[in-house]
Tab-separated table of C-alpha atoms and ligand atoms in Angstrom:
chain	number	residue	atom	x	y	z
U	27	MET	CA	134.217	155.032	134.435
U	28	GLU	CA	135.334	153.691	137.099
U	29	SER	CA	139.210	155.150	137.937
U	30	GLY	CA	138.710	154.411	141.580
U	31	ASN	CA	142.615	152.580	142.037
U	32	LYS	CA	142.891	151.331	138.521
U	33	VAL	CA	146.287	151.001	138.035
U	34	CYS	CA	147.142	151.226	134.294
U	35	LEU	CA	150.872	149.672	132.780
U	36	ILE	CA	151.521	151.612	129.576
U	37	THR	CA	154.882	151.784	127.245
U	38	GLY	CA	156.304	153.886	124.805
U	39	ALA	CA	154.616	157.102	127.831
U	40	SER	CA	157.723	159.301	126.740
U	41	SER	CA	156.175	160.525	123.485
U	42	GLY	CA	152.708	160.889	121.762
U	43	ILE	CA	150.308	158.812	122.044
U	44	GLY	CA	151.668	156.359	125.362
U	45	TYR	CA	152.600	160.396	126.801
U	46	ALA	CA	148.817	161.692	125.499
U	47	ILE	CA	147.621	158.630	127.384
U	48	ALA	CA	149.214	158.871	130.321
U	49	LYS	CA	148.360	162.604	130.727
U	50	ALA	CA	145.094	162.023	130.151
U	51	LEU	CA	144.499	158.684	132.873
U	52	ASN	CA	146.911	160.942	135.241
U	53	ARG	CA	143.674	163.957	135.585
U	54	SER	CA	141.653	161.479	135.933
U	55	GLY	CA	143.524	159.647	139.309
U	56	TYR	CA	144.360	155.828	137.771
U	57	GLN	CA	147.425	154.522	139.652
U	58	LEU	CA	149.962	154.820	136.211
U	59	ILE	CA	153.336	152.559	135.228
U	60	LEU	CA	155.266	154.719	132.734
U	61	SER	CA	157.792	153.386	129.949
U	62	ALA	CA	159.970	153.929	128.094
U	63	ARG	CA	163.874	155.089	127.537
U	64	ARG	CA	164.205	158.312	128.247
U	65	GLU	CA	163.678	159.224	131.852
U	66	GLU	CA	163.503	162.913	131.672
U	67	LYS	CA	160.613	163.043	129.310
U	68	LEU	CA	159.020	160.549	131.824
U	69	ASN	CA	159.835	163.046	134.582
U	70	GLU	CA	157.677	165.701	133.458
U	71	LEU	CA	154.563	163.128	134.686
U	72	ARG	CA	155.510	162.186	137.772
U	73	SER	CA	153.159	162.602	140.527
U	74	GLU	CA	151.195	160.909	143.450
U	75	PHE	CA	149.959	158.568	140.829
U	76	ALA	CA	152.544	157.570	137.754
U	77	ASP	CA	156.111	155.412	138.414
U	78	ILE	CA	158.381	156.009	136.367
U	79	LEU	CA	160.731	152.898	135.265
U	80	PRO	CA	162.716	154.173	132.828
U	81	GLY	CA	164.090	151.089	130.169
U	82	ASP	CA	164.383	149.484	127.691
U	83	LEU	CA	161.659	146.925	126.647
U	84	ASN	CA	164.133	145.118	124.318
U	85	SER	CA	165.106	143.776	127.498
U	86	ALA	CA	163.782	140.459	129.708
U	87	ALA	CA	165.215	141.954	132.060
U	88	TYR	CA	163.256	145.397	132.294
U	89	GLN	CA	160.294	143.561	131.073
U	90	ASP	CA	160.530	141.311	135.359
U	91	TYR	CA	161.018	144.583	136.522
U	92	LEU	CA	158.161	146.400	135.144
U	93	GLU	CA	155.524	143.270	135.867
U	94	ASP	CA	158.037	142.552	139.927
U	95	HIS	CA	157.228	146.255	140.957
U	96	ILE	CA	153.995	146.404	139.939
U	97	TYR	CA	151.931	143.563	141.471
U	98	LYS	CA	155.069	144.135	144.656
U	99	LYS	CA	153.829	147.761	144.882
U	100	TYR	CA	149.771	147.558	143.491
U	101	GLY	CA	149.497	142.863	143.192
U	102	LYS	CA	147.416	143.466	139.791
U	103	CYS	CA	147.046	145.825	137.142
U	104	ASP	CA	144.005	146.238	135.369
U	105	TYR	CA	145.403	147.444	131.935
U	106	LEU	CA	148.662	147.092	129.689
U	107	PHE	CA	149.274	149.442	126.786
U	108	ASN	CA	151.256	148.941	123.985
U	109	CYS	CA	152.482	151.984	122.824
U	110	ALA	CA	155.794	151.800	122.191
U	111	GLY	CA	156.594	151.527	118.180
U	112	THR	CA	159.009	152.786	116.052
U	113	LEU	CA	158.100	152.676	112.337
U	114	GLU	CA	161.226	152.230	109.228
U	115	VAL	CA	159.685	152.346	105.462
U	116	GLY	CA	161.575	152.370	102.589
U	117	SER	CA	162.197	151.170	98.455
U	118	ILE	CA	164.501	148.094	98.605
U	119	GLU	CA	167.472	150.283	97.766
U	120	ASP	CA	166.994	152.663	100.852
U	121	THR	CA	165.334	150.547	103.470
U	122	ASN	CA	168.362	150.220	107.129
U	123	ILE	CA	167.721	146.198	107.077
U	124	ASP	CA	169.819	147.170	110.646
U	125	LYS	CA	167.098	149.630	111.811
U	126	MET	CA	164.482	147.345	110.183
U	127	THR	CA	165.266	144.482	112.107
U	128	ALA	CA	165.098	146.289	114.891
U	129	MET	CA	161.887	147.497	114.750
U	130	ILE	CA	160.258	144.036	114.415
U	131	ARG	CA	162.165	143.360	117.563
U	132	LEU	CA	160.114	146.156	119.213
U	133	ASN	CA	156.695	146.040	117.825
U	134	ILE	CA	156.713	142.594	117.633
U	135	GLU	CA	158.696	140.263	120.330
U	136	SER	CA	159.431	142.898	122.650
U	137	THR	CA	155.993	144.094	123.066
U	138	PHE	CA	154.136	139.778	122.556
U	139	ARG	CA	156.977	139.120	124.888
U	140	LEU	CA	154.752	141.877	127.199
U	141	THR	CA	151.516	141.203	126.351
U	142	PHE	CA	152.391	137.117	127.377
U	143	LYS	CA	153.927	138.564	130.680
U	144	MET	CA	150.715	140.293	131.435
U	145	LEU	CA	148.042	137.958	130.016
U	146	LYS	CA	149.624	135.183	133.228
U	147	ARG	CA	148.994	137.765	135.505
U	148	PHE	CA	146.170	138.822	133.901
U	149	LYS	CA	144.397	134.945	133.418
U	150	ASN	CA	145.462	134.275	138.050
U	151	GLN	CA	143.684	137.267	139.432
U	152	GLY	CA	140.750	136.984	136.466
U	153	PHE	CA	140.867	140.355	135.215
U	154	GLY	CA	142.922	142.797	132.822
U	155	HIS	CA	142.957	144.560	129.429
U	156	VAL	CA	145.544	144.586	126.728
U	157	ILE	CA	144.801	148.098	124.647
U	158	ASN	CA	147.191	148.167	121.774
U	159	ILE	CA	148.001	150.790	119.823
U	160	SER	CA	148.018	149.396	115.938
U	161	SER	CA	147.821	150.679	113.073
U	162	VAL	CA	145.639	151.242	109.992
U	163	LEU	CA	148.563	149.591	108.372
U	164	GLY	CA	147.476	146.460	109.985
U	165	THR	CA	145.039	145.394	108.249
U	166	LYS	CA	146.011	146.952	104.496
U	167	VAL	CA	149.809	147.252	102.805
U	168	ARG	CA	151.999	150.196	101.664
U	169	SER	CA	154.273	149.893	99.308
U	170	ASN	CA	157.859	150.762	101.074
U	171	ALA	CA	155.477	150.124	104.268
U	172	GLY	CA	155.834	146.204	104.026
U	173	ALA	CA	158.428	145.641	107.431
U	174	TYR	CA	156.457	148.072	109.286
U	175	ALA	CA	152.559	147.119	108.053
U	176	ALA	CA	153.700	143.188	108.957
U	177	THR	CA	154.714	144.205	112.859
U	178	LYS	CA	150.837	145.660	113.236
U	179	PHE	CA	149.859	142.464	110.859
U	180	ALA	CA	151.501	140.281	113.681
U	181	MET	CA	149.655	142.503	115.978
U	182	GLU	CA	146.574	142.082	115.277
U	183	ALA	CA	146.768	138.341	114.465
U	184	LEU	CA	147.722	137.802	118.042
U	185	SER	CA	145.256	140.527	119.344
U	186	GLU	CA	142.460	138.411	117.470
U	187	ALA	CA	143.920	135.098	118.234
U	188	LEU	CA	143.941	135.591	122.214
U	189	ARG	CA	140.513	137.229	121.868
U	190	MET	CA	139.290	134.105	120.743
U	191	GLU	CA	141.433	132.166	123.712
U	192	LEU	CA	139.857	134.805	126.350
U	193	THR	CA	136.217	134.607	124.841
U	194	GLY	CA	133.736	134.473	128.466
U	195	THR	CA	136.813	135.950	130.368
U	196	ASN	CA	136.794	139.103	132.351
U	197	ILE	CA	139.845	139.226	130.145
U	198	GLN	CA	139.462	141.851	127.016
U	199	ILE	CA	141.981	142.645	123.554
U	200	SER	CA	142.132	146.394	121.681
U	201	CYS	CA	142.902	147.079	119.211
U	202	ILE	CA	143.386	151.109	117.636
U	203	GLU	CA	143.981	151.111	114.613
U	204	PRO	CA	145.326	154.755	113.589
U	205	GLY	CA	145.755	156.909	110.046
U	206	LEU	CA	148.067	159.395	109.950
U	207	VAL	CA	148.842	160.881	113.910
U	208	MET	CA	150.990	163.963	114.254
U	209	THR	CA	154.288	162.310	116.835
U	210	GLU	CA	157.271	161.834	116.503
U	211	LEU	CA	157.282	158.226	114.860
U	212	HIS	CA	157.566	161.092	111.209
U	213	ASP	CA	160.430	163.568	112.300
U	214	ASN	CA	163.404	162.370	110.780
U	215	TRP	CA	161.668	161.546	106.900
U	216	GLN	CA	162.815	164.390	104.742
U	217	VAL	CA	159.158	164.529	103.263
U	218	HIS	CA	156.143	164.297	106.152
U	219	PRO	CA	153.574	162.331	105.164
U	220	LYS	CA	150.795	164.437	105.504
U	221	HIS	CA	152.427	166.219	102.035
U	222	SER	CA	153.142	163.294	100.681
U	223	MET	CA	149.647	161.305	101.672
U	224	ASN	CA	147.985	164.515	100.685
U	225	ILE	CA	146.441	165.054	104.331
U	226	HIS	CA	145.975	168.253	105.200
U	227	GLU	CA	144.925	167.631	108.962
U	228	PRO	CA	146.123	164.034	110.238
U	229	LEU	CA	144.791	163.250	113.410
U	230	ASN	CA	145.976	164.002	117.086
U	231	VAL	CA	147.056	162.354	120.191
U	232	SER	CA	143.009	163.938	121.359
U	233	ASP	CA	141.208	161.688	119.753
U	234	ILE	CA	143.023	159.215	119.089
U	235	VAL	CA	142.615	159.623	123.502
U	236	ASN	CA	139.241	159.443	123.165
U	237	ALA	CA	139.126	155.929	121.967
U	238	VAL	CA	140.903	154.986	124.559
U	239	LEU	CA	139.085	156.340	126.951
U	240	TYR	CA	135.659	155.426	125.490
U	241	ILE	CA	136.895	151.994	124.407
U	242	MET	CA	137.584	152.055	128.963
U	243	LYS	CA	134.073	153.320	129.901
U	244	GLN	CA	131.932	150.154	128.120
U	245	PRO	CA	130.621	148.265	129.955
U	246	SER	CA	131.523	144.587	131.444
U	247	HIS	CA	129.524	143.070	128.530
U	248	VAL	CA	130.640	144.933	125.581
U	249	ARG	CA	133.884	143.747	123.693
U	250	ILE	CA	135.680	146.107	121.060
U	251	PRO	CA	138.498	144.038	119.401
U	252	LYS	CA	139.023	146.740	117.419
U	253	LEU	CA	138.949	150.496	116.935
U	254	MET	CA	139.326	152.669	113.138
U	255	ILE	CA	140.548	155.939	113.365
U	256	LEU	CA	141.611	157.950	109.646
U	257	PRO	CA	141.959	161.637	109.302
U	258	LYS	CA	139.067	163.049	106.268
U	259	ASP	CA	141.791	162.630	103.378
U	260	HIS	CA	142.920	159.381	104.300
U	261	ASN	CA	142.387	158.328	100.773
U	262	ILE	CA	143.888	154.455	100.462
X	3	NAP	N1	151.941	158.365	114.498
X	3	NAP	C1	151.157	157.691	113.423
X	3	NAP	O1	150.709	158.237	112.838
X	3	NAP	C2	151.189	156.546	113.919
X	3	NAP	C3	149.733	155.975	113.412
X	3	NAP	C4	149.311	154.133	113.927
X	3	NAP	C5	149.915	153.557	114.262
X	3	NAP	N2	150.927	154.293	115.651
X	3	NAP	C6	151.942	153.572	116.265
X	3	NAP	O2	151.624	153.862	117.649
X	3	NAP	C7	152.517	153.900	118.617
X	3	NAP	C8	152.880	154.998	119.797
X	3	NAP	O3	153.863	155.607	118.282
X	3	NAP	P1	154.149	157.605	118.147
X	3	NAP	O4	152.915	157.741	117.413
X	3	NAP	O5	152.958	158.179	119.312
X	3	NAP	O6	155.354	157.756	118.137
X	3	NAP	P2	156.257	158.509	119.131
X	3	NAP	O7	156.073	159.375	119.936
X	3	NAP	O8	157.376	158.277	118.427
X	3	NAP	O9	156.817	157.539	120.263
X	3	NAP	C9	157.198	156.304	120.352
X	3	NAP	C10	157.714	155.393	122.335
X	3	NAP	O10	157.576	153.858	121.581
X	3	NAP	C11	159.037	154.328	122.436
X	3	NAP	N3	160.102	153.540	122.389
X	3	NAP	C12	161.060	153.273	121.332
X	3	NAP	N4	161.647	152.456	121.218
X	3	NAP	C13	161.976	152.159	122.174
X	3	NAP	C14	162.342	150.600	123.407
X	3	NAP	N5	163.011	149.737	123.255
X	3	NAP	N6	162.537	150.682	124.447
X	3	NAP	C15	160.819	150.954	124.947
X	3	NAP	N7	160.079	152.724	124.230
X	3	NAP	C16	160.638	152.019	123.646
X	3	NAP	C17	159.921	155.662	122.776
X	3	NAP	O11	159.980	155.761	123.929
X	3	NAP	P3	162.180	156.343	124.806
X	3	NAP	O12	162.457	157.231	122.526
X	3	NAP	O13	161.539	157.641	124.907
X	3	NAP	O14	162.651	155.365	124.527
X	3	NAP	C18	157.811	156.871	122.631
X	3	NAP	O15	157.303	156.801	123.981
X	3	NAP	C19	153.371	152.865	117.617
X	3	NAP	O16	153.219	151.772	117.172
X	3	NAP	C20	153.272	153.823	116.058
X	3	NAP	O17	152.835	152.564	115.574
X	3	NAP	C21	151.605	155.440	114.738
C-alpha cells in the first residue's frame, strides 16, 4: 500500500471507527482531512499530516468548504471515508421520531450529498476510492432497527449502482459491513447490545481498521464492493 501523498477525507473522525482509521492512516503518512463536529476530539489527531476541519455534515455549506479546502490545498483527493453516522432504534412506542429522522438525514441525505460531490471530482481527476462504513444491517433487518437498517440498505443500494456505473474506471466504491463494534454508538443504551445479543467479544475498532487496510492494499485491477465482518458470537 503506497501512502506517498495520498489525500484522504475522513468523516466521523472524532470517535469510534473514523477516529481509529484516522489514527492508523496518520501513522502511515497519509495526508488527512478530518471531519466531525467535536473540534476538541479532532484536535487529538492534529499533526503535520492532518487538517482539522470541524463542522456539521448536515450543512451543505460545510460540505462545500471541505471540498474547496481539499482541492485548493492539494488539488486532488484519493479516498473518501464515509464514517459519520448515528443509530436510533426502538419499538413503535419508544422511537424518538425527531432523532430517527435526524439519523435518516445524516446517514442518507448528507452522506449521499458528500459522496456525489466527491465522485464528480473523482470523475474529473480520473481516480478515487469511496469507502463506506455500512453495517451488517445493510444486508438484513432486525426488529426495532428497521429505520437504521433502511439507512444502511440505502447506502448499499447506492454503492452497488455506483459500482456498476463506474465499471472499468479507476474509481472504486467499497462497503464495509460490521457487526457489533465497541464505540460510542451505543453509549446511551440502557442495555448494551453485547448483553442483549449475547456477544461476549464484540469487534474492536482495530478489526475494522484491518479490513480497511486490506481493501486499500489490493492491486488496481481488484474490486472489493462489500466486506462483512462479524464477531464470532453473532448468530442472527
Ligand atoms: N459501532 C458499531 O457497532 C457499528 C456497527 C456497524 C456499523 N457502524 C457504523 O459505523 C459508523 C461509525 O460509527 P461508530 O460506531 O464509530 O460511532 P461513533 O463513535 O458514535 O462515531 C460517529 C461519528 O459520527 C460523527 N457525527 C455524528 N453526527 C454528525 C454530524 N451531524 N456531522 C458530522 N459528524 C457527525 C460523530 O462526530 P461528532 O459527534 O463529533 O460530530 C462521530 O465522529 C456509523 O455509520 C455506524 O452506523 C457501527
